[in-house]
Coordinates of C-alpha atoms and ligand atoms in Angstrom, one line a residue:
M261 CA 43.9 65.1 119.3
T262 CA 43.1 67.5 116.6
I263 CA 40.1 68.9 114.6
L264 CA 40.2 69.4 110.9
V265 CA 38.4 72.6 109.8
T266 CA 37.8 73.0 106.1
G267 CA 37.2 76.4 104.5
A268 CA 39.1 77.8 107.5
A269 CA 40.4 80.8 105.6
G270 CA 36.9 82.0 104.7
F271 CA 34.5 84.2 106.7
I272 CA 32.8 81.8 109.1
G273 CA 35.6 79.2 109.1
S274 CA 38.2 81.7 110.2
N275 CA 36.0 83.2 112.9
F276 CA 35.4 79.6 114.2
V277 CA 39.1 78.8 114.3
L278 CA 40.0 82.0 116.1
D279 CA 37.1 81.5 118.6
W280 CA 38.1 77.8 119.0
F281 CA 41.6 78.7 120.3
S282 CA 40.1 81.2 122.8
Q283 CA 38.2 78.3 124.5
S284 CA 40.0 75.0 123.6
K285 CA 43.5 73.6 123.9
E286 CA 42.9 71.1 121.0
D287 CA 45.0 71.6 117.9
V288 CA 43.4 72.6 114.6
V289 CA 44.4 71.7 111.0
S290 CA 43.0 74.3 108.7
L291 CA 42.4 73.1 105.1
D292 CA 41.4 75.6 102.5
L293 CA 41.8 75.8 98.7
L294 CA 42.3 79.6 99.0
T295 CA 39.7 80.5 96.3
Y296 CA 38.9 84.2 95.8
A297 CA 37.0 84.0 99.1
G298 CA 39.8 82.4 101.2
N299 CA 42.2 84.8 102.9
L300 CA 45.1 83.6 105.0
E301 CA 45.3 87.1 106.6
N302 CA 42.1 86.1 108.5
L303 CA 44.3 83.6 110.4
S304 CA 47.4 85.7 110.7
S305 CA 47.1 86.0 114.5
L306 CA 47.8 82.3 114.7
N307 CA 51.1 82.5 112.8
G308 CA 53.8 80.7 114.6
S309 CA 51.4 78.8 116.9
P310 CA 52.5 75.2 117.3
H311 CA 48.8 74.3 117.7
H312 CA 47.6 75.5 114.3
H313 CA 48.5 73.9 111.0
F314 CA 47.4 75.4 107.7
V315 CA 47.3 73.3 104.6
Q316 CA 46.3 74.7 101.2
G317 CA 44.2 72.1 99.4
D318 CA 40.9 70.8 98.1
I319 CA 38.3 68.9 100.2
G320 CA 37.9 66.8 97.1
D321 CA 41.5 65.6 97.2
R322 CA 41.1 62.2 98.8
N323 CA 44.9 61.5 99.1
L324 CA 45.6 64.8 100.8
V325 CA 42.6 64.6 103.2
S326 CA 43.3 60.9 104.1
S327 CA 46.9 61.7 104.9
L328 CA 45.9 64.7 107.0
L329 CA 43.4 62.7 108.9
K330 CA 46.0 60.0 109.7
K331 CA 48.9 62.3 110.3
Y332 CA 47.1 64.5 112.9
Q333 CA 44.8 61.7 114.3
V334 CA 41.8 63.9 113.6
R335 CA 38.9 63.3 116.0
A336 CA 36.4 65.7 114.2
I337 CA 35.9 67.4 110.8
V338 CA 34.1 70.7 110.7
N339 CA 33.2 71.3 107.0
F340 CA 32.8 74.9 106.1
A341 CA 34.4 74.7 102.7
A342 CA 32.0 75.7 100.0
E343 CA 31.2 78.2 97.3
S344 CA 28.9 80.5 99.2
H345 CA 27.6 83.4 97.2
V346 CA 24.1 83.1 95.6
D347 CA 24.7 85.8 93.0
R348 CA 27.9 84.1 91.7
S349 CA 26.0 80.8 91.6
I350 CA 23.4 82.4 89.3
H351 CA 26.2 83.7 86.9
E352 CA 28.1 80.3 86.9
S353 CA 27.2 77.3 89.0
K354 CA 30.0 74.8 88.0
D355 CA 32.2 75.4 91.1
F356 CA 29.2 75.1 93.3
I357 CA 28.4 71.7 92.0
E358 CA 32.1 70.6 92.2
T359 CA 32.9 71.8 95.7
N360 CA 29.6 71.8 97.5
I361 CA 28.4 68.4 96.1
V362 CA 31.3 66.4 94.6
G363 CA 33.7 67.9 97.2
T364 CA 31.5 67.0 100.1
Y365 CA 31.0 63.5 98.7
N366 CA 34.8 63.0 98.5
L367 CA 35.3 64.4 102.0
L368 CA 32.6 62.0 103.3
E369 CA 34.4 59.1 101.6
S370 CA 37.8 60.1 103.0
A371 CA 36.2 60.5 106.5
R372 CA 34.4 57.1 106.2
S373 CA 37.6 55.2 105.2
Y374 CA 39.6 56.8 108.1
W375 CA 36.8 56.3 110.6
N376 CA 36.3 52.6 109.6
D377 CA 39.9 51.9 110.6
L378 CA 39.9 53.7 114.0
D379 CA 40.0 51.8 117.3
K380 CA 36.7 51.4 119.1
N381 CA 36.9 54.4 121.4
L382 CA 38.3 56.7 118.8
K383 CA 35.6 55.5 116.4
Q384 CA 32.9 56.3 119.0
D385 CA 34.2 59.9 119.6
F386 CA 34.7 60.8 115.9
R387 CA 32.3 63.5 114.4
F388 CA 31.7 64.8 110.9
L389 CA 30.0 68.2 111.4
H390 CA 28.7 69.7 108.2
I391 CA 27.8 73.4 107.9
S392 CA 24.7 74.3 105.9
S393 CA 22.2 77.0 105.4
D394 CA 18.6 78.0 106.1
E395 CA 18.3 78.6 102.3
V396 CA 17.8 74.8 101.8
Y397 CA 14.2 75.2 103.2
G398 CA 13.4 77.6 100.4
S399 CA 11.4 80.8 100.5
R400 CA 8.8 81.4 103.2
D401 CA 5.8 83.7 103.1
L402 CA 5.5 86.4 105.7
T403 CA 2.8 84.5 107.6
D404 CA 4.6 81.1 107.5
P405 CA 6.1 79.7 110.7
P406 CA 9.9 79.5 110.9
S407 CA 11.6 76.5 109.2
N408 CA 12.3 73.6 111.6
E409 CA 14.6 70.6 111.2
S410 CA 11.9 68.3 109.8
D411 CA 10.6 70.7 107.1
P412 CA 11.0 69.6 103.5
Y413 CA 13.9 71.0 101.5
K414 CA 12.8 73.4 98.7
P415 CA 16.0 75.1 97.4
N416 CA 15.6 77.7 94.7
S417 CA 19.0 78.9 93.7
P418 CA 22.0 76.9 92.3
Y419 CA 23.8 77.7 95.6
S420 CA 21.0 76.4 97.9
A421 CA 20.4 73.4 95.6
S422 CA 24.0 72.5 95.9
K423 CA 23.9 72.9 99.7
A424 CA 20.7 70.8 99.9
A425 CA 22.4 68.1 97.9
S426 CA 25.4 68.0 100.2
D427 CA 23.1 67.8 103.2
H428 CA 21.4 64.8 101.7
L429 CA 24.7 63.1 101.1
V430 CA 25.7 63.7 104.8
R431 CA 22.4 62.3 105.9
A432 CA 22.8 59.2 103.7
W433 CA 26.3 58.5 105.0
F434 CA 24.8 58.4 108.5
Q435 CA 21.9 56.2 107.5
T436 CA 23.8 53.9 105.3
Y437 CA 27.3 53.7 106.8
K438 CA 26.6 55.0 110.4
L439 CA 29.3 57.7 109.9
P440 CA 28.7 59.9 113.0
V441 CA 27.5 63.1 111.4
L442 CA 25.9 66.3 112.6
T443 CA 24.4 69.0 110.3
V444 CA 24.0 72.7 111.2
N445 CA 21.7 74.9 109.2
S446 CA 22.3 78.5 109.9
A447 CA 20.7 81.9 109.1
N448 CA 22.6 84.7 107.3
N449 CA 25.9 85.4 109.2
Y450 CA 27.5 88.8 109.6
G451 CA 30.6 90.0 111.4
P452 CA 34.4 90.4 111.0
Y453 CA 36.3 89.0 108.0
Q454 CA 33.2 88.7 105.7
F455 CA 34.1 89.2 102.1
P456 CA 32.6 92.4 100.7
E457 CA 30.5 90.6 98.0
K458 CA 27.8 90.0 100.7
L459 CA 25.2 92.6 101.6
I460 CA 26.6 94.0 104.9
P461 CA 30.3 94.3 104.1
L462 CA 29.5 95.5 100.6
C463 CA 27.4 98.3 101.9
I464 CA 30.0 99.3 104.6
L465 CA 32.7 99.4 101.8
N466 CA 30.5 101.3 99.4
A467 CA 29.2 103.7 102.1
L468 CA 32.8 104.7 103.0
K469 CA 33.7 105.1 99.4
G470 CA 30.7 107.3 98.6
K471 CA 29.3 104.7 96.2
P472 CA 25.7 103.5 95.8
L473 CA 24.3 101.0 98.4
P474 CA 22.6 98.6 96.0
I475 CA 19.3 97.2 97.2
Y476 CA 17.9 94.5 94.9
G477 CA 14.2 95.0 93.9
N478 CA 12.1 96.7 96.6
G479 CA 14.3 95.7 99.5
Q480 CA 11.4 94.0 101.3
Q481 CA 13.1 90.5 101.3
V482 CA 13.5 89.2 104.8
R483 CA 16.6 87.4 106.3
D484 CA 17.3 86.3 109.8
W485 CA 20.8 87.7 110.9
L486 CA 23.2 85.8 113.1
Y487 CA 26.4 87.3 114.5
V488 CA 29.2 85.0 113.4
K489 CA 30.6 84.5 116.9
D490 CA 27.2 83.3 118.1
H491 CA 27.4 80.8 115.2
S492 CA 30.9 79.6 116.4
A493 CA 29.5 79.1 119.9
A494 CA 26.6 77.0 118.5
I495 CA 28.9 74.9 116.4
S496 CA 31.2 74.2 119.4
E497 CA 28.3 73.2 121.5
I498 CA 26.8 70.9 118.8
L499 CA 30.2 69.3 118.4
K500 CA 30.4 68.7 122.1
Q501 CA 26.8 67.6 122.9
G502 CA 24.9 67.2 119.6
H503 CA 23.2 63.9 119.0
I504 CA 24.7 61.9 116.1
G505 CA 22.7 62.0 112.9
E506 CA 20.8 65.1 113.9
T507 CA 20.3 68.4 112.3
Y508 CA 20.4 71.7 114.3
N509 CA 19.0 75.0 113.0
V510 CA 20.8 78.1 114.2
G511 CA 19.3 81.6 114.0
G512 CA 19.6 85.0 115.6
R513 CA 15.9 85.9 116.2
N514 CA 16.7 88.9 114.1
E515 CA 14.4 89.0 111.1
K516 CA 14.9 92.2 109.1
T517 CA 14.1 93.4 105.6
N518 CA 17.1 94.2 103.5
L519 CA 16.1 97.9 103.6
E520 CA 16.0 97.8 107.4
V521 CA 19.4 96.2 107.5
V522 CA 21.0 98.9 105.3
E523 CA 19.1 101.7 107.0
T524 CA 20.4 100.5 110.4
L525 CA 23.9 100.2 109.0
C526 CA 23.7 103.8 107.7
A527 CA 22.5 105.1 111.2
I528 CA 25.5 103.4 112.9
L529 CA 27.9 104.8 110.3
D530 CA 26.4 108.3 110.6
E531 CA 27.2 108.1 114.3
L532 CA 30.6 106.4 114.2
K533 CA 32.0 108.0 111.0
P534 CA 29.9 111.1 110.2
K535 CA 30.2 112.4 106.6
S536 CA 32.1 115.6 106.3
N537 CA 29.1 117.2 104.4
G538 CA 26.8 116.5 107.3
K539 CA 24.5 114.3 105.2
S540 CA 23.4 110.7 106.0
Y541 CA 24.8 107.6 104.3
R542 CA 21.1 106.8 103.6
D543 CA 21.3 109.1 100.7
Q544 CA 23.5 106.5 99.0
I545 CA 20.8 103.9 99.0
T546 CA 20.0 102.9 95.4
F547 CA 17.4 100.4 94.2
V548 CA 18.8 98.1 91.5
K549 CA 17.6 95.2 89.4
D550 CA 16.3 92.3 91.5
R551 CA 18.1 89.0 91.8
P552 CA 16.5 86.3 89.6
G553 CA 14.5 83.9 91.8
H554 CA 15.1 86.1 94.8
D555 CA 13.7 84.3 97.9
R556 CA 11.2 86.4 99.7
R557 CA 12.0 85.3 103.3
Y558 CA 14.1 83.0 105.3
T559 CA 13.0 82.3 108.9
I560 CA 14.5 79.7 111.0
D561 CA 13.4 78.0 114.2
A562 CA 16.4 77.4 116.5
S563 CA 14.3 76.2 119.4
K564 CA 15.7 72.6 119.2
L565 CA 19.3 73.9 119.8
E566 CA 18.1 76.3 122.5
R567 CA 16.1 73.6 124.3
D568 CA 18.4 70.6 123.9
L569 CA 21.8 72.2 124.1
G570 CA 21.1 75.4 126.0
W571 CA 22.6 77.7 123.3
R572 CA 21.4 81.3 123.0
P573 CA 22.6 84.1 120.7
Q574 CA 24.5 86.7 122.7
E575 CA 24.1 89.6 120.3
T576 CA 21.0 91.5 119.1
F577 CA 21.2 92.8 115.6
E578 CA 22.0 96.3 116.8
T579 CA 24.9 95.2 119.1
G580 CA 26.3 92.7 116.6
L581 CA 26.1 95.2 113.7
R582 CA 27.8 97.9 115.8
K583 CA 30.7 95.5 116.6
T584 CA 30.9 94.6 112.9
V585 CA 31.0 98.2 111.7
L586 CA 33.7 99.0 114.3
W587 CA 35.7 96.1 113.1
Y588 CA 35.6 97.2 109.5
L589 CA 36.5 100.8 110.5
E590 CA 39.5 99.5 112.4
N591 CA 40.6 97.1 109.7
A592 CA 40.6 99.3 106.6
A593 CA 43.9 97.6 105.6
W594 CA 42.2 94.1 105.5
M595 CA 39.5 95.5 103.2
G596 CA 42.2 97.1 101.0
H597 CA 43.8 93.8 100.6
V598 CA 40.7 91.8 99.5
V599 CA 39.3 94.2 96.9
T600 CA 41.8 93.0 94.3
G601 CA 41.4 92.6 90.6
E602 CA 39.1 89.6 90.9
Y603 CA 36.9 91.5 93.2
Q604 CA 36.8 94.5 90.8
D605 CA 35.8 92.1 87.9
W606 CA 33.0 90.7 90.0
I607 CA 31.7 94.2 90.9
Q608 CA 31.7 95.2 87.2
K609 CA 29.8 92.1 86.2
Q610 CA 27.2 92.2 89.1
Y611 CA 26.6 96.0 89.3
P612 CA 27.1 97.3 85.7
Ligands
NAD254 P1 33.2 81.9 102.4 O1 32.9 81.9 100.9 O2 33.6 83.1 103.1 O3 34.4 80.8 102.7 C1 34.5 79.6 102.0 C2 35.9 79.1 102.2 O4 36.0 77.8 101.6 C3 36.9 79.9 101.4 O5 38.0 80.2 102.3 C4 37.4 79.1 100.3 O6 38.7 79.3 99.9 C5 37.1 77.7 100.8 N1 36.9 76.7 99.7 C6 36.1 76.8 98.6 N2 36.2 75.7 97.9 C7 37.0 74.8 98.6 C8 37.5 73.5 98.3 N3 37.1 72.8 97.2 N4 38.3 72.9 99.2 C9 38.7 73.6 100.3 N5 38.4 74.9 100.6 C10 37.5 75.5 99.7 O7 32.0 81.3 103.0 P2 31.3 81.5 104.5 O8 30.4 82.6 104.4 O9 32.4 81.5 105.5 O10 30.5 80.1 104.6 C11 31.1 79.0 105.2 C12 30.0 77.8 105.2 O11 28.8 78.3 105.9 C13 29.6 77.5 103.8 O12 29.4 76.1 103.7 C14 28.2 78.2 103.6 O13 27.4 77.5 102.7 C15 27.7 78.1 105.0 N6 26.8 79.2 105.4 C16 27.1 80.5 105.2 C17 26.2 81.5 105.7 C18 26.6 83.0 105.5 O14 25.7 83.8 105.9 N7 27.8 83.3 105.1 C19 25.0 81.1 106.2 C20 24.7 79.8 106.4 C21 25.6 78.8 106.0
TYD255 P1 23.6 88.0 100.6 O1 24.5 88.8 101.6 O2 24.1 87.8 99.2 O3 23.1 86.7 101.3 P2 22.0 85.6 100.8 O4 21.7 85.8 99.4 O5 22.7 84.3 101.0 O6 20.9 85.8 101.8 O7 22.2 88.8 100.5 C1 21.4 89.1 101.6 C2 20.2 89.8 101.1 O8 20.5 91.1 100.5 C3 19.5 89.0 99.9 O9 18.1 89.2 100.0 C4 20.0 89.8 98.7 C5 20.2 91.2 99.2 N1 21.2 91.9 98.5 C6 21.0 93.2 98.0 O10 19.8 93.7 98.1 N2 22.0 93.9 97.4 C7 23.2 93.4 97.3 O11 24.1 94.1 96.6 C8 23.5 92.1 97.8 C9 24.9 91.5 97.7 C10 22.5 91.4 98.4

């Protein structure tokens, strides 16, 4: 049997696929459209493996997805494919609507049609695991308790609204058609292979290039940070033991302000890659125009996952961030390959 992983050439998807092969013998079909965010280099260590099959394509392409499901006798779909960057969704939201909402709808329909035709046992074992975000719960005040799985959705950005819509579709396909779904709402991830449009890799790249480290507004917005490999472990566990139709929140118990994140990053870089002039990377921190509708705080309650499935994050923010910085220092060539023309255009637009 095989699992189908969509968005497998992106940040979390590629980490998940690599981690999957370190603990499972089951084959993987990786489906990815290879947008600006998708990078086959992330999966290059699997080149030549008879157990990994990469297909370039759209989750919304029903003919393609249906043929892959049948050809590989897929027993689970893990759906990472999405447009994932809030700032891009603010500039232009069309692709977010198309992939995150319409794409998920088409993927659900392809899955439903395949699942309907499966034999009884295979039908029972099939899973559609959908990856979503803590951002769907909206902004929390500093005194609010962490968001749990039964909290109402209050998305504020085009990105989070599109993710919320996709979560609702997934829920409806369970309630209406009994498609065996699972939904995972995760905190901000960080780690290897993250595209340098997101805060942490952007700041690593800019720090090393002597460029400003852009902090939106006053830098007091709070995010919970989850090391990507802890997320992979959670997803594997949920796929194995999660209750059909349920949602699981995943978080790292690492709430930090953006300023704290960047200051911690600078301290690690000062130690691992000291500047030749003896100064700190902190000097490069620059406060820039705030993001419109910038959510003040995300805080996620992962106690259901911890209690019911026994999952715990293995990394603290300091240990995970150190691993991340080391990875970027050791993989300068990877970074060099992703900061292409499209990336330069984005940086010009976002940080004029
Ligand atoms: P990413 O942008 O790095 O990767 C997304 C991948 O999806 C890319 O490889 C892209 O080519 C592919 N893709 C886009 N449109 C597609 C389509 N129509 N068909 C097939 N492939 C398509 O994103 P990421 O950070 O790895 O996020 C993965 C998932 O996790 C997303 O659903 C995102 O909403 C969710 N999530 C991310 C975070 C985070 O901190 N990065 C946190 C919570 C949830
Ligand atoms: P980001 O990595 O884009 O993730 P998300 O918006 O999904 O949480 O941003 C994390 C936080 O960092 C968010 O509060 C916005 C902030 N931020 C900056 O201050 N400067 C930047 O250049 C970027 C990209 C983000």
